[in-house]
CSV table of C-alpha atoms and ligand atoms in Angstrom, one decimal:
chain,number,residue,atom,x,y,z
A,1,MET,CA,22.8,137.5,300.1
A,2,THR,CA,20.9,135.0,302.1
A,3,ASP,CA,21.6,131.4,302.5
A,4,THR,CA,18.3,130.2,301.1
A,5,MET,CA,15.8,131.2,298.5
A,6,LEU,CA,12.3,130.6,297.2
A,7,ALA,CA,12.2,128.3,294.1
A,8,PHE,CA,9.3,126.9,292.1
A,9,ARG,CA,9.8,122.9,292.2
A,10,PHE,CA,8.5,120.0,290.4
A,11,VAL,CA,7.9,117.6,293.3
A,12,GLU,CA,6.3,114.5,291.9
A,13,TRP,CA,4.7,113.3,288.6
A,14,GLY,CA,0.8,114.6,288.6
A,15,HIS,CA,1.5,117.4,290.9
A,16,PRO,CA,1.4,120.9,289.5
A,17,GLY,CA,4.6,122.0,291.1
A,18,GLU,CA,5.1,124.0,294.4
A,19,TYR,CA,7.2,126.8,296.0
A,20,ARG,CA,9.8,125.5,298.3
A,21,GLU,CA,12.6,127.3,300.4
A,22,VAL,CA,15.9,125.7,299.2
A,23,PRO,CA,19.7,126.5,299.8
A,24,VAL,CA,21.3,129.1,297.4
A,25,PRO,CA,23.4,126.7,295.3
A,26,GLN,CA,27.1,127.4,294.9
A,27,PRO,CA,29.1,127.2,291.7
A,28,GLY,CA,31.6,124.4,291.6
A,29,PRO,CA,34.6,124.4,289.1
A,30,GLY,CA,33.7,125.7,285.5
A,31,GLN,CA,30.5,126.9,286.9
A,32,ALA,CA,28.7,130.3,287.5
A,33,LEU,CA,25.9,131.3,289.9
A,34,VAL,CA,23.5,133.4,287.9
A,35,ARG,CA,21.3,135.9,289.7
A,36,VAL,CA,18.0,135.2,287.8
A,37,ALA,CA,16.3,138.2,286.1
A,38,GLY,CA,13.4,136.1,284.6
A,39,SER,CA,12.6,132.6,283.5
A,40,GLY,CA,10.0,131.9,280.8
A,41,LEU,CA,6.9,129.5,281.0
A,42,CYS,CA,5.9,127.6,277.8
A,43,GLY,CA,4.0,124.6,276.7
A,44,THR,CA,7.0,122.2,277.7
A,45,ASP,CA,6.2,123.2,281.4
A,46,ILE,CA,2.4,122.4,280.9
A,47,GLY,CA,3.5,119.0,279.7
A,48,LEU,CA,5.8,118.5,282.7
A,49,LEU,CA,3.5,119.8,285.4
A,50,ARG,CA,-0.2,119.2,284.3
A,51,SER,CA,0.1,116.6,281.6
A,52,GLY,CA,2.5,114.2,283.3
A,53,HIS,CA,4.3,113.3,280.2
A,54,ARG,CA,7.1,111.1,281.5
A,55,THR,CA,9.5,112.2,278.9
A,56,TRP,CA,11.6,114.2,281.2
A,57,PRO,CA,13.8,113.0,284.1
A,58,ASP,CA,12.0,112.2,287.5
A,59,PRO,CA,11.6,115.0,290.0
A,60,PRO,CA,12.5,116.7,292.3
A,61,TYR,CA,14.0,119.8,290.6
A,62,THR,CA,13.5,123.5,290.0
A,63,VAL,CA,11.5,124.3,286.8
A,64,GLY,CA,12.4,127.0,284.3
A,65,HIS,CA,14.3,126.5,281.1
A,66,GLU,CA,14.2,129.7,279.5
A,67,THR,CA,16.4,132.0,281.6
A,68,ALA,CA,18.5,135.1,281.7
A,69,GLY,CA,20.3,136.9,284.5
A,70,TRP,CA,23.6,138.4,285.7
A,71,ILE,CA,26.6,136.5,286.8
A,72,GLU,CA,26.8,136.7,290.6
A,73,LYS,CA,29.7,134.4,291.5
A,74,LEU,CA,32.2,132.4,289.7
A,75,GLY,CA,33.6,128.8,290.5
A,76,ASP,CA,37.1,127.9,290.4
A,77,GLY,CA,39.0,127.9,287.3
A,78,VAL,CA,36.6,130.3,285.5
A,79,SER,CA,38.5,133.0,283.9
A,80,ASP,CA,36.6,134.1,280.8
A,81,TRP,CA,33.5,135.7,282.6
A,82,THR,CA,33.0,138.4,285.0
A,83,VAL,CA,30.7,139.1,287.8
A,84,GLY,CA,28.0,141.4,286.6
A,85,ASP,CA,27.9,140.1,283.0
A,86,GLY,CA,24.5,139.7,281.6
A,87,VAL,CA,23.7,136.2,280.3
A,88,LEU,CA,21.4,133.6,278.7
A,89,VAL,CA,21.4,130.1,280.1
A,90,SER,CA,21.2,127.7,277.3
A,91,ALA,CA,19.0,125.1,279.0
A,92,LEU,CA,20.2,122.2,276.7
A,93,PRO,CA,23.5,120.8,278.0
A,94,TRP,CA,25.8,118.9,275.8
A,95,CYS,CA,28.2,116.2,276.3
A,96,GLY,CA,31.2,117.8,274.2
A,97,SER,CA,32.5,114.5,273.1
A,98,CYS,CA,30.0,112.8,270.9
A,99,ARG,CA,30.4,113.1,267.0
A,100,LYS,CA,27.5,115.7,266.9
A,101,CYS,CA,29.1,118.0,269.6
A,102,GLN,CA,32.3,118.0,267.9
A,103,ILE,CA,30.9,119.6,264.9
A,104,GLU,CA,28.9,122.2,267.0
A,105,LEU,CA,25.5,120.3,266.4
A,106,GLU,CA,24.9,120.4,270.4
A,107,ASN,CA,21.1,120.3,269.9
A,108,GLU,CA,21.7,116.8,268.4
A,109,CYS,CA,24.0,115.7,271.1
A,110,ARG,CA,23.9,111.6,271.2
A,111,SER,CA,24.3,111.6,275.1
A,112,ARG,CA,22.6,114.7,276.4
A,113,PRO,CA,23.0,115.5,280.2
A,114,ALA,CA,19.9,116.7,281.8
A,115,ALA,CA,18.3,120.0,280.9
A,116,TYR,CA,18.2,122.8,283.2
A,117,GLY,CA,14.6,123.1,284.5
A,118,LEU,CA,13.8,119.7,282.9
A,119,GLY,CA,16.0,117.3,284.8
A,120,ARG,CA,18.1,119.7,286.8
A,121,ASP,CA,17.7,122.8,288.7
A,122,GLY,CA,16.4,125.6,286.4
A,123,GLY,CA,15.6,129.3,286.5
A,124,LEU,CA,12.4,129.7,288.4
A,125,ALA,CA,14.3,130.9,291.6
A,126,ALA,CA,16.3,133.7,292.6
A,127,TYR,CA,19.5,132.0,291.5
A,128,MET,CA,20.7,129.2,289.5
A,129,VAL,CA,24.1,127.5,288.8
A,130,ALA,CA,25.2,126.7,285.4
A,131,ASP,CA,28.0,125.4,283.5
A,132,THR,CA,29.8,128.4,282.1
A,133,ARG,CA,29.9,126.6,278.6
A,134,ASP,CA,26.1,126.9,278.7
A,135,LEU,CA,26.2,130.6,279.0
A,136,VAL,CA,25.8,133.1,276.1
A,137,SER,CA,26.8,136.7,276.7
A,138,LEU,CA,24.0,139.2,276.2
A,139,GLY,CA,26.5,142.3,276.0
A,140,SER,CA,24.4,145.5,276.1
A,141,LEU,CA,21.0,143.7,276.2
A,142,ASP,CA,19.0,143.9,279.4
A,143,PRO,CA,18.6,140.2,280.7
A,144,ARG,CA,15.1,141.1,281.8
A,145,THR,CA,14.0,141.7,278.3
A,146,ALA,CA,16.1,139.0,276.8
A,147,VAL,CA,14.7,136.1,278.4
A,148,PRO,CA,12.5,134.7,275.4
A,149,LEU,CA,15.9,134.4,273.4
A,150,ALA,CA,16.9,131.7,275.7
A,151,ASP,CA,14.2,129.2,274.3
A,152,ALA,CA,11.6,130.5,271.9
A,153,GLY,CA,14.1,132.9,270.1
A,154,SER,CA,16.8,130.2,269.5
A,155,THR,CA,14.5,127.5,268.6
A,156,SER,CA,12.8,129.6,266.2
A,157,TYR,CA,16.3,130.8,264.8
A,158,ARG,CA,17.3,127.1,264.2
A,159,ALA,CA,14.1,126.5,262.3
A,160,VAL,CA,14.7,129.6,260.2
A,161,ARG,CA,18.2,128.6,259.5
A,162,LEU,CA,16.9,125.2,258.3
A,163,ALA,CA,14.2,126.9,256.1
A,164,LEU,CA,16.8,129.2,254.4
A,165,GLU,CA,19.0,126.3,253.2
A,166,PRO,CA,17.2,125.3,250.2
A,167,MET,CA,16.9,128.9,248.6
A,168,ARG,CA,18.3,131.4,251.0
A,169,GLY,CA,14.8,133.1,250.8
A,170,GLY,CA,12.1,132.8,248.2
A,171,ASN,CA,8.4,132.0,249.4
A,172,ILE,CA,8.3,130.9,252.8
A,173,VAL,CA,5.2,129.8,254.8
A,174,VAL,CA,5.1,130.2,258.6
A,175,ILE,CA,2.3,128.3,260.1
A,176,GLY,CA,1.6,129.6,263.6
A,177,VAL,CA,2.8,133.2,264.5
A,178,GLY,CA,2.6,133.1,268.3
A,179,GLY,CA,5.7,133.4,270.6
A,180,LEU,CA,8.0,131.3,268.2
A,181,GLY,CA,6.6,132.2,264.8
A,182,GLU,CA,6.7,136.1,265.7
A,183,PHE,CA,10.5,135.5,266.0
A,184,ALA,CA,10.6,133.6,262.8
A,185,VAL,CA,8.9,136.3,260.7
A,186,GLN,CA,11.4,138.9,262.2
A,187,TYR,CA,14.5,136.6,261.5
A,188,LEU,CA,13.3,136.0,257.9
A,189,ARG,CA,12.9,139.7,257.4
A,190,ALA,CA,16.5,140.4,258.7
A,191,LEU,CA,18.3,137.4,257.1
A,192,SER,CA,16.7,137.3,253.7
A,193,ASP,CA,14.4,138.8,251.2
A,194,ALA,CA,11.9,136.1,251.5
A,195,ASN,CA,8.3,136.5,250.6
A,196,VAL,CA,6.7,135.6,253.9
A,197,VAL,CA,3.3,134.2,254.0
A,198,ALA,CA,1.8,133.8,257.7
A,199,LEU,CA,-1.1,131.8,258.7
A,200,ASP,CA,-2.6,131.5,262.1
A,201,VAL,CA,-6.2,130.9,263.6
A,202,ARG,CA,-5.9,134.2,265.6
A,203,GLN,CA,-6.4,137.6,263.8
A,204,ARG,CA,-4.5,139.6,266.2
A,205,ALA,CA,-1.4,137.2,265.9
A,206,LEU,CA,-1.9,137.8,262.0
A,207,GLU,CA,-2.0,141.6,262.5
A,208,ARG,CA,1.3,141.4,264.7
A,209,ALA,CA,2.9,139.2,261.9
A,210,ALA,CA,2.1,141.9,259.3
A,211,GLU,CA,3.6,144.5,261.4
A,212,LEU,CA,6.7,142.7,261.8
A,213,GLY,CA,7.0,142.1,258.1
A,214,ALA,CA,5.0,139.1,256.9
A,215,ALA,CA,3.8,140.2,253.2
A,216,HIS,CA,0.8,138.0,253.3
A,217,THR,CA,-1.4,136.9,256.2
A,218,PHE,CA,-4.3,134.5,256.1
A,219,LEU,CA,-6.6,132.9,258.8
A,220,ALA,CA,-6.1,129.3,258.5
A,221,GLY,CA,-9.1,127.2,257.1
A,222,VAL,CA,-10.2,125.0,254.5
A,223,ASP,CA,-9.0,127.3,251.5
A,224,SER,CA,-5.7,128.0,252.9
A,225,ALA,CA,-3.5,126.1,250.4
A,226,VAL,CA,-5.3,128.0,247.5
A,227,ALA,CA,-4.4,131.3,249.3
A,228,VAL,CA,-0.8,130.2,250.0
A,229,HIS,CA,-0.4,129.2,246.4
A,230,ALA,CA,-1.8,132.6,245.1
A,231,ALA,CA,0.5,134.4,247.5
A,232,SER,CA,3.7,132.5,246.4
A,233,PRO,CA,4.3,132.8,242.7
A,234,GLY,CA,6.5,130.3,241.3
A,235,GLY,CA,6.0,127.8,244.3
A,236,VAL,CA,6.7,127.5,248.0
A,237,ASP,CA,10.4,127.1,249.0
A,238,ALA,CA,9.9,126.2,252.6
A,239,VAL,CA,7.4,125.8,255.2
A,240,ILE,CA,7.9,126.3,258.9
A,241,ASP,CA,5.3,124.7,260.9
A,242,PHE,CA,5.2,125.9,264.6
A,243,VAL,CA,1.9,123.8,265.4
A,244,GLY,CA,2.6,120.5,264.3
A,245,VAL,CA,-1.0,119.2,264.2
A,246,ASN,CA,-2.6,117.0,261.3
A,247,ASN,CA,-4.2,120.0,259.7
A,248,SER,CA,-1.0,122.1,259.5
A,249,LEU,CA,1.2,119.3,258.4
A,250,ARG,CA,-1.4,118.5,255.6
A,251,LEU,CA,-1.4,122.1,254.6
A,252,ALA,CA,2.6,122.0,254.5
A,253,SER,CA,2.5,119.0,252.3
A,254,GLU,CA,-0.1,120.6,249.9
A,255,VAL,CA,1.7,123.7,249.4
A,256,ILE,CA,5.4,122.7,249.5
A,257,GLY,CA,7.2,123.0,246.1
A,258,SER,CA,9.6,120.5,244.4
A,259,GLY,CA,13.0,120.7,246.4
A,260,GLY,CA,11.3,122.8,248.9
A,261,ARG,CA,11.7,121.9,252.7
A,262,ILE,CA,9.2,121.4,255.5
A,263,VAL,CA,10.5,122.1,258.9
A,264,GLN,CA,8.4,121.1,261.7
A,265,VAL,CA,8.9,122.7,265.2
A,266,GLY,CA,5.6,122.4,266.7
A,267,ILE,CA,4.9,119.2,268.9
A,268,GLY,CA,1.1,119.0,268.1
A,269,GLY,CA,1.2,115.3,267.6
A,270,GLY,CA,0.2,115.3,264.0
A,271,ARG,CA,1.4,113.0,261.2
A,272,LEU,CA,2.7,113.7,257.8
A,273,SER,CA,2.8,111.2,255.1
A,274,VAL,CA,6.1,110.8,252.9
A,275,GLY,CA,7.1,108.8,250.2
A,276,TRP,CA,8.0,108.9,246.4
A,277,GLU,CA,5.5,111.5,244.9
A,278,VAL,CA,3.7,111.6,248.2
A,279,LEU,CA,5.5,114.9,248.6
A,280,PRO,CA,6.7,116.6,245.5
A,281,ARG,CA,10.0,115.5,244.0
A,282,SER,CA,13.3,116.3,246.0
A,283,ALA,CA,11.2,118.0,248.6
A,284,GLN,CA,12.3,117.4,252.2
A,285,TYR,CA,10.8,117.1,255.6
A,286,VAL,CA,12.7,117.8,258.7
A,287,THR,CA,11.9,118.1,262.5
A,288,THR,CA,13.9,120.4,264.7
A,289,SER,CA,14.1,120.9,268.3
A,290,GLY,CA,16.5,123.2,270.3
A,291,TRP,CA,19.5,125.2,269.2
A,292,ARG,CA,22.8,125.1,268.6
A,293,LEU,CA,24.9,127.6,270.9
A,294,LYS,CA,25.9,129.3,267.5
A,295,ASP,CA,22.2,130.0,266.9
A,296,MET,CA,21.9,131.5,270.3
A,297,ARG,CA,24.8,133.8,269.8
A,298,GLU,CA,23.6,134.9,266.3
A,299,ALA,CA,20.0,135.6,267.6
A,300,VAL,CA,21.5,137.5,270.4
A,301,ALA,CA,23.4,139.7,268.1
A,302,LEU,CA,20.4,140.5,266.0
A,303,ALA,CA,18.4,141.7,269.0
A,304,GLN,CA,21.7,143.8,270.0
A,305,SER,CA,21.7,145.5,266.7
A,306,GLY,CA,18.1,146.3,266.9
A,307,ARG,CA,17.2,144.2,263.7
A,308,ILE,CA,14.6,142.3,265.7
A,309,THR,CA,12.4,143.4,268.7
A,310,LEU,CA,11.9,141.6,271.8
A,311,THR,CA,8.4,141.5,273.4
A,312,SER,CA,7.1,139.5,276.4
A,313,GLU,CA,4.4,139.7,279.0
A,314,HIS,CA,5.5,139.5,282.6
A,315,ILE,CA,4.0,138.0,285.6
A,316,PRO,CA,5.2,138.2,289.3
A,317,PHE,CA,7.0,135.3,290.8
A,318,ARG,CA,4.2,134.5,293.3
A,319,ASP,CA,1.8,133.9,290.3
A,320,ILE,CA,3.3,131.0,288.5
A,321,HIS,CA,0.4,128.6,289.1
A,322,GLU,CA,-2.1,131.2,287.5
A,323,GLY,CA,0.4,131.9,284.8
A,324,ILE,CA,0.5,128.2,283.7
A,325,ASP,CA,-3.4,128.2,284.0
A,326,GLN,CA,-3.4,131.3,281.9
A,327,LEU,CA,-0.8,129.8,279.3
A,328,GLN,CA,-2.9,126.6,279.0
A,329,ARG,CA,-6.0,128.7,278.1
A,330,GLY,CA,-3.9,130.8,275.3
A,331,ALA,CA,-4.8,134.0,277.4
A,332,PHE,CA,-1.2,135.4,276.7
A,333,ARG,CA,-0.4,137.0,273.4
A,334,GLY,CA,3.3,136.5,273.4
A,335,ARG,CA,6.1,134.9,275.6
A,336,VAL,CA,5.4,134.8,279.1
A,337,VAL,CA,8.2,135.7,281.7
A,338,VAL,CA,8.2,135.1,285.3
A,339,ASP,CA,10.0,137.9,287.0
A,340,SER,CA,12.6,136.8,289.4
A,341,LEU,CA,12.6,137.9,293.0
A,342,ALA,CA,16.2,138.8,292.8
A,343,HIS,CA,16.2,141.3,289.9
B,401,LIG,ZN1,10.3,125.8,276.4
B,402,LIG,ZN1,27.3,115.3,272.6
């Protein structure tokens, strides 16, 4: 192992990121050095590197918040992990002491430390350091194929759990069946007998959703609400909106049934009107972001048991700029994983 490595760094606001030679980090007490198998790119990275959305901490740091790999080295005081273990890095650290963390709602932590890849060094490098409490064991899963579970798979799992709360199934509408929505269709099939109705503007995404178990698929358009009602006898029990624009939220509010729940995951900037009899009686609207560690472990267990399949497109480490360009153009079908130089 050399002393330095190549990392893809966020260097200043308004700059698209650059490759820098940096020292290989060393794990401190309670930490592990992870040899990176791969790290995913997603819309959040476009926001950080291209749109200059200053919602994240100031640079510099290494990008990459969807990372899997193998434990290379352990810091002092770590006894419950072994060198060589395959792990996911949960990018959202938690304080451990606020009321939310104490009831295992780490994704709602009220004083969240900076996230890996979005405030402190992430996984677009050969190695990264993480606190061991942010690691989830992959067991028999290969870290190279498990990468999307670290963000897309876990975010989607949390949304599905929320959508299943009102009825444990019923008629569930999934708007947007790209990287996250594809996971949602599979989770709904694995965890419930829900009648899954999927919508997207891309025909090939709908074909994939049908393969994965959606009972009805529709191209989103002006008559979407009519189609959804026809495919949902007895009313819609939940809508998961992975898009989050005005049109998708309007559709959600037009189709949701009384006592149903709209779960918004997509950050498309849309608005939804709520109020007495604006939504049907007792209907709920919730947003969700991130995941609990428990969600991540359960998603890993489903993948281990073969009840969901993992798909991703891989690009070489030297092509990150092109990868982000392609992501911005919508050129990838599923999740995009940057293979690390280290695996
Ligand atoms: Zn992401
Ligand atoms: Zn907390």
